[in-house]
Amino acid sequence: MARSTVLIVDDDREVQQYLSQLFASEGWKVLVEKDGDWAIKTFKSRRIDAMVLDILIPVLNGFQVADAIRADPRGRDVPIVMLSG
């Protein structure tokens, strides 16, 4: 059975590492991006089952990324958890 994939989008390296380790320890496949533009590109090119999305990220902010994900038919039901430091 394929593992579920989570996309973590945060520009803070420590937060990326912490969340990556947390999800990996629970059996998730983890992908990490540091800005909104790359987050959308990764979402469009990979199967993403859930997202952890920082609000204050470079290029496109978290709200813009969430809107783009929801506009894609594959993204309508993907759980998105929004973070802010």
N, CA and C of each residue as an Amber inpcrd file, in Angstrom:
protein
   255
   0.8410000  -1.1770000   0.0000000   0.0000000   0.0000000   0.0000000
   0.8920000   1.2480000   0.0000000   0.5520000   2.2170000  -0.8360000
   1.3290000   3.4470000  -0.9360000   1.1520000   4.3060000   0.3170000
   2.2440000   4.9040000   0.7340000   2.1670000   5.8200000   1.8710000
   1.5050000   7.1150000   1.4400000   0.8220000   7.7490000   2.3630000
   0.2430000   9.0690000   2.1100000   1.3660000  10.0940000   2.0580000
   1.1760000  11.1200000   1.2360000   2.1910000  12.1560000   1.0500000
   1.6950000  13.4790000   1.6050000   2.5360000  14.1050000   2.4170000
   2.2410000  15.4360000   2.9510000   3.2360000  16.4260000   2.3420000
   2.7280000  17.5750000   1.9280000   3.5670000  18.6580000   1.4340000
   3.6590000  19.7180000   2.5250000   4.8650000  19.9560000   3.0060000
   5.1150000  20.9710000   4.0290000   5.6890000  22.1950000   3.3270000
   5.0500000  23.3400000   3.5280000   5.4890000  24.5800000   2.8810000
   5.7820000  25.6030000   3.9720000   7.0730000  25.8700000   4.1680000
   7.5080000  26.8300000   5.1820000   8.8940000  27.3040000   4.8100000
   9.1810000  28.5690000   4.9970000  10.5010000  29.0950000   4.6580000
  11.4930000  29.0100000   5.8230000  11.0400000  28.5560000   6.9690000
  11.9050000  28.3950000   8.1370000  12.4500000  26.9620000   8.1470000
  13.7590000  26.8320000   7.9940000  14.3970000  25.5140000   7.8970000
  14.1460000  24.6550000   9.1400000  14.1560000  25.2500000  10.3210000
  13.9190000  24.4880000  11.5480000  12.5000000  23.9260000  11.5940000
  11.5360000  24.7220000  11.1690000  10.1490000  24.2560000  11.1300000
  10.0200000  23.1300000  10.1070000  10.6550000  23.2830000   8.9520000
  10.6380000  22.2340000   7.9290000  11.1620000  20.9120000   8.5090000
  12.3030000  20.9900000   9.1700000  12.9250000  19.7880000   9.7290000
  12.0530000  19.1540000  10.8070000  11.5350000  19.9710000  11.6950000
  10.6980000  19.4570000  12.7790000   9.4650000  18.7410000  12.2260000
   8.7420000  19.4240000  11.3320000   7.5240000  18.8280000  10.7870000
   7.8290000  17.6060000   9.9220000   8.9200000  17.6590000   9.1790000
   9.3160000  16.5080000   8.3540000   9.5660000  15.2830000   9.2190000
  10.3170000  15.4610000  10.2870000  10.6080000  14.3460000  11.1900000
   9.3330000  13.8230000  11.8460000   8.4590000  14.7290000  12.2470000
   7.2050000  14.3430000  12.8870000   6.3470000  13.4920000  11.9570000
   6.1420000  13.9700000  10.7380000   5.3080000  13.2210000   9.7920000
   5.9820000  11.9180000   9.3500000   7.2750000  11.9580000   9.0990000
   7.9890000  10.7480000   8.6880000   7.9110000   9.6710000   9.7700000
   7.9910000  10.0750000  11.0220000   7.9180000   9.0970000  12.1190000
   6.5450000   8.4430000  12.2130000   5.5440000   9.0800000  11.6100000
   4.1830000   8.5190000  11.5860000   3.8900000   7.7870000  10.2810000
   4.9290000   7.6250000   9.4410000   4.7800000   6.8360000   8.2290000
   4.4200000   7.6040000   6.9670000   4.4010000   8.9280000   7.0300000
   4.0740000   9.7420000   5.8610000   5.2960000   9.8770000   4.9620000
   5.0830000   9.9870000   3.6600000   6.1070000  10.4360000   2.7360000
   6.0580000  11.9630000   2.7840000   7.2000000  12.6120000   2.9270000
   7.2430000  14.0610000   3.1470000   7.9220000  14.7590000   1.9740000
   7.2600000  15.7940000   1.4690000   7.8400000  16.7100000   0.4960000
   7.8780000  18.0890000   1.1430000   8.9190000  18.8610000   0.8530000
   9.0830000  20.1760000   1.4800000   9.3550000  21.2230000   0.4090000
   8.6770000  22.3560000   0.5360000   8.9490000  23.5210000  -0.3080000
   9.0700000  24.7440000   0.5850000   9.7820000  25.7750000   0.0720000
  10.0280000  26.9630000   0.8940000   9.2710000  28.1970000   0.4400000
   8.6060000  28.1390000  -0.7320000   7.8280000  29.3020000  -1.1700000
   6.5610000  28.8620000  -1.8930000   5.6580000  29.8080000  -2.0640000
   4.3540000  29.5070000  -2.6170000   4.3730000  29.0500000  -4.0560000
   5.2520000  29.6170000  -4.8570000   5.3340000  29.2280000  -6.2590000
   5.7310000  27.7650000  -6.4030000   6.7650000  27.3600000  -5.6730000
   7.2040000  25.9640000  -5.7300000   6.1820000  25.0280000  -5.1140000
   5.4610000  25.4820000  -4.1200000   4.4150000  24.6440000  -3.5190000
   3.3650000  24.2730000  -4.5600000   2.9350000  25.2530000  -5.3470000
   1.9290000  24.9840000  -6.3810000   2.4930000  24.0730000  -7.4620000
   3.7370000  24.3090000  -7.8760000   4.3600000  23.4410000  -8.8860000
   4.4460000  22.0020000  -8.3880000   4.8420000  21.8320000  -7.1530000
   4.9410000  20.4880000  -6.5870000   3.5740000  19.8390000  -6.4990000
   2.5740000  20.5880000  -6.0640000   1.2190000  20.0440000  -5.9840000
   0.7430000  19.5580000  -7.3560000   1.0220000  20.3290000  -8.3850000
   0.5490000  19.9720000  -9.7300000   1.2930000  18.7770000 -10.3130000
   2.5180000  18.5330000  -9.8530000   3.3220000  17.4560000 -10.4330000
   3.3480000  16.1730000  -9.6030000   2.8310000  16.2120000  -8.3990000
   2.8840000  15.0460000  -7.5010000   1.5160000  14.7690000  -6.9020000
   1.3500000  13.5730000  -6.3640000   0.1230000  13.2560000  -5.6360000
   0.3180000  13.7030000  -4.1930000  -0.5040000  14.6440000  -3.7650000
  -0.4170000  15.1940000  -2.4100000  -1.6990000  14.8380000  -1.6700000
  -1.5540000  14.2350000  -0.4860000  -2.7110000  13.8190000   0.2980000
  -3.0810000  14.8280000   1.3820000  -2.1230000  15.6630000   1.7840000
  -2.3650000  16.6810000   2.8120000  -1.2670000  17.7340000   2.7040000
  -1.5820000  18.9350000   3.2190000  -0.5980000  20.0210000   3.2080000
  -0.5310000  20.6910000   4.5690000   0.6880000  21.0840000   4.9470000
   0.9040000  21.9720000   6.0780000   1.5060000  23.2230000   5.4610000
   0.8180000  24.3420000   5.6120000   1.1220000  25.5350000   4.8410000
   1.2740000  26.7510000   5.7410000   2.4720000  27.3250000   5.7340000
   2.7200000  28.5560000   6.4810000   2.0260000  29.7130000   5.7620000
   1.5010000  30.6490000   6.4960000   0.8180000  31.7970000   5.8940000
   1.8240000  32.7830000   5.3090000   2.9010000  33.0400000   6.0360000
   3.8770000  34.0530000   5.6100000   5.0700000  33.3860000   4.9340000
   4.9230000  33.1080000   3.6320000   5.9960000  32.5170000   2.8370000
   6.2770000  33.4230000   1.6380000   7.4740000  33.3100000   1.0610000
   7.8230000  34.1570000  -0.0830000   7.0250000  33.8260000  -1.3570000
   7.0720000  34.7410000  -2.2880000   6.5000000  34.7000000  -3.6330000
   4.9810000  34.7810000  -3.5820000   4.3060000  33.7050000  -3.2310000
   2.8580000  33.7070000  -3.0000000   2.6390000  33.3500000  -1.5410000
   1.7560000  34.0780000  -0.8380000   1.5370000  33.7490000   0.5720000
   0.6540000  32.5040000   0.7040000   0.5240000  32.0220000   1.9160000
  -0.2150000  30.7960000   2.1640000  -1.6740000  30.8430000   1.7090000
  -2.3160000  31.9930000   1.8600000  -3.7070000  32.1190000   1.4130000
  -3.8070000  31.9940000  -0.1010000  -2.8620000  32.5920000  -0.8130000
  -2.8550000  32.4990000  -2.2730000  -2.6040000  31.0590000  -2.7240000
  -1.7080000  30.3810000  -2.0400000  -1.4370000  28.9800000  -2.3650000
  -2.6820000  28.1370000  -2.1100000  -3.3150000  28.3180000  -0.9640000
  -4.5280000  27.5530000  -0.6470000  -5.6160000  27.7990000  -1.6870000
  -5.7820000  29.0440000  -2.1040000  -6.7820000  29.3550000  -3.1410000
  -6.4600000  28.6230000  -4.4420000  -5.1840000  28.6030000  -4.8290000
  -4.7830000  27.9170000  -6.0600000  -5.0080000  26.4110000  -5.9530000
  -4.7260000  25.8470000  -4.7930000  -4.9330000  24.4100000  -4.5920000
  -6.4220000  24.0810000  -4.6730000  -7.2440000  24.8860000  -4.0300000
  -8.6910000  24.6510000  -4.0440000  -9.3010000  24.8480000  -5.4370000
  -8.6790000  25.6780000  -6.2640000  -9.1800000  25.9060000  -7.6230000
  -8.9020000  24.7080000  -8.5340000  -7.9470000  23.8890000  -8.1640000
  -7.6200000  22.6840000  -8.9260000  -8.5640000  21.5630000  -8.4840000
  -9.1980000  20.8520000  -9.4200000 -10.1240000  19.7740000  -9.0150000
  -9.4860000  18.7400000  -8.0830000  -8.1880000  18.4510000  -8.2550000
  -7.5240000  17.4930000  -7.3630000  -7.3350000  18.0470000  -5.9560000
  -7.4130000  19.3700000  -5.7990000  -7.1370000  19.9780000  -4.5120000
  -8.3520000  20.3060000  -3.6660000  -9.5200000  20.0370000  -4.1910000
 -10.7370000  20.4120000  -3.4520000 -10.8790000  19.6960000  -2.1230000
 -10.4290000  18.4500000  -2.0510000 -10.6110000  17.6620000  -0.8340000
  -9.3140000  17.4140000  -0.0610000  -8.2240000  18.0380000  -0.4890000
  -6.9500000  17.8490000   0.2000000  -6.9750000  18.6530000   1.5030000
  -6.7630000  17.9980000   2.6320000  -6.7030000  18.7510000   3.8970000
  -5.5120000  19.7070000   3.9020000  -5.7790000  20.9510000   4.3100000
  -4.7250000  21.9670000   4.4200000  -4.7290000  22.5150000   5.8400000
  -3.5960000  22.4050000   6.5040000  -3.4260000  22.9860000   7.8310000
  -2.5720000  24.2380000   7.6560000  -3.1080000  25.3800000   8.0790000
  -2.3880000  26.6510000   7.9500000  -1.6710000  26.9620000   9.2680000
  -0.4290000  27.4560000   9.1310000   0.4010000  27.8150000  10.2860000
   0.7960000  29.2740000  10.2100000   1.0750000  29.8400000  11.3530000
   1.6880000  31.1720000  11.3980000   2.5320000  31.2620000  12.6480000
   3.7600000  31.7420000  12.4750000   4.6720000  31.8620000  13.6060000
   4.3090000  33.0660000  14.3890000
